[in-house]
Amino acid sequence: MPLFNIGPWELILILAVALVVVGPKKLPEMGRAVGNGLREFRKATQDIRDQIDITKPTSEEKKD
């Protein structure tokens, strides 16, 4: 099952390169930072969608 169109071998290669570049001690910290960033990004996009849905007129409001 590809994740973001990345197969398992590509994912292993990316993780290996990250391990070499960042180092084993900093890798969990970097993973947490990336995860937190993605979580905040998803929350922000959902908040924007919710705001757009609130401001979008309903069919009853369009009739008036």
XYZ file of N, CA and C in Angstrom, residues 9-55:
141
model
N 10.005 0.361 -0.390
C 11.453 0.471 -0.544
C 11.903 1.926 -0.557
N 11.103 2.772 -1.193
C 11.445 4.193 -1.196
C 11.363 4.774 0.210
N 10.354 4.340 0.975
C 10.197 4.811 2.349
C 11.379 4.375 3.213
N 11.829 3.132 3.033
C 12.995 2.640 3.772
C 14.237 3.448 3.398
N 14.398 3.749 2.120
C 15.541 4.544 1.670
C 15.500 5.953 2.266
N 14.331 6.572 2.281
C 14.194 7.915 2.856
C 14.528 7.890 4.340
N 14.033 6.887 5.056
C 14.328 6.777 6.486
C 15.816 6.537 6.735
N 16.457 5.729 5.885
C 17.890 5.474 6.045
C 18.701 6.744 5.812
N 18.346 7.504 4.793
C 19.047 8.762 4.522
C 18.822 9.739 5.671
N 17.595 9.806 6.182
C 17.303 10.694 7.314
C 18.106 10.275 8.538
N 18.255 8.977 8.742
C 19.029 8.481 9.878
C 20.493 8.893 9.761
N 21.037 8.823 8.554
C 22.435 9.203 8.347
C 22.608 10.717 8.487
N 21.695 11.480 7.916
C 21.821 12.941 7.919
C 21.573 13.518 9.307
N 20.495 13.100 9.952
C 20.095 13.684 11.236
C 20.797 13.007 12.397
N 20.988 11.722 12.303
C 21.595 10.977 13.403
C 20.534 10.275 14.230
N 20.915 9.171 14.860
C 19.924 8.369 15.588
C 19.361 9.061 16.826
N 20.112 9.970 17.418
C 19.620 10.633 18.631
C 18.589 11.714 18.319
N 18.742 12.374 17.188
C 17.839 13.474 16.827
C 16.654 13.012 15.980
N 16.693 11.796 15.439
C 15.640 11.340 14.536
C 14.261 11.327 15.194
N 14.090 10.794 16.415
C 12.755 10.842 17.036
C 12.258 12.272 17.255
N 13.178 13.156 17.629
C 12.804 14.562 17.834
C 12.337 15.192 16.521
N 13.039 14.912 15.442
C 12.660 15.439 14.136
C 11.328 14.854 13.684
N 11.116 13.568 13.951
C 9.845 12.938 13.605
C 8.679 13.583 14.336
N 8.879 13.860 15.620
C 7.834 14.539 16.393
C 7.556 15.929 15.834
N 8.608 16.640 15.481
C 8.437 17.994 14.944
C 7.666 17.965 13.626
N 8.003 17.015 12.765
C 7.290 16.890 11.492
C 5.837 16.504 11.743
N 5.606 15.570 12.656
C 4.241 15.166 12.987
C 3.419 16.307 13.550
N 4.016 17.090 14.441
C 3.305 18.242 15.002
C 3.001 19.279 13.925
N 3.935 19.487 13.030
C 3.712 20.431 11.938
C 2.581 19.989 11.027
N 2.557 18.701 10.692
C 1.472 18.182 9.858
C 0.130 18.288 10.565
N 0.119 17.995 11.862
C -1.127 18.085 12.630
C -1.653 19.515 12.639
N -0.771 20.483 12.855
C -1.183 21.888 12.850
C -1.665 22.321 11.472
N -1.002 21.844 10.424
C -1.413 22.177 9.060
C -2.800 21.623 8.766
N -3.042 20.369 9.133
C -4.363 19.768 8.909
C -5.442 20.499 9.690
N -5.141 20.874 10.935
C -6.112 21.602 11.750
C -6.419 22.956 11.122
N -5.395 23.640 10.637
C -5.603 24.949 10.013
C -6.447 24.823 8.750
N -6.172 23.812 7.923
C -6.970 23.640 6.709
C -8.407 23.277 7.052
N -8.608 22.476 8.092
C -9.970 22.131 8.505
C -10.693 23.360 9.048
N -10.002 24.194 9.808
C -10.602 25.434 10.316
C -11.017 26.346 9.165
N -10.189 26.422 8.141
C -10.525 27.244 6.972
C -11.747 26.676 6.267
N -11.796 25.353 6.093
C -12.971 24.730 5.467
C -14.228 24.997 6.280
N -14.119 24.865 7.593
C -15.272 25.128 8.455
C -15.723 26.575 8.327
N -14.798 27.500 8.276
C -15.138 28.919 8.139
C -15.819 29.177 6.807
N -15.356 28.543 5.751
C -15.978 28.706 4.436
C -17.389 28.145 4.465
N -17.593 26.998 5.109
C -18.925 26.405 5.200
C -19.874 27.299 5.984
N -19.374 27.977 7.005
C -20.218 28.860 7.809
C -20.654 30.068 6.986
N -19.759 30.607 6.184
C -20.072 31.817 5.430
C -20.797 31.529 4.120
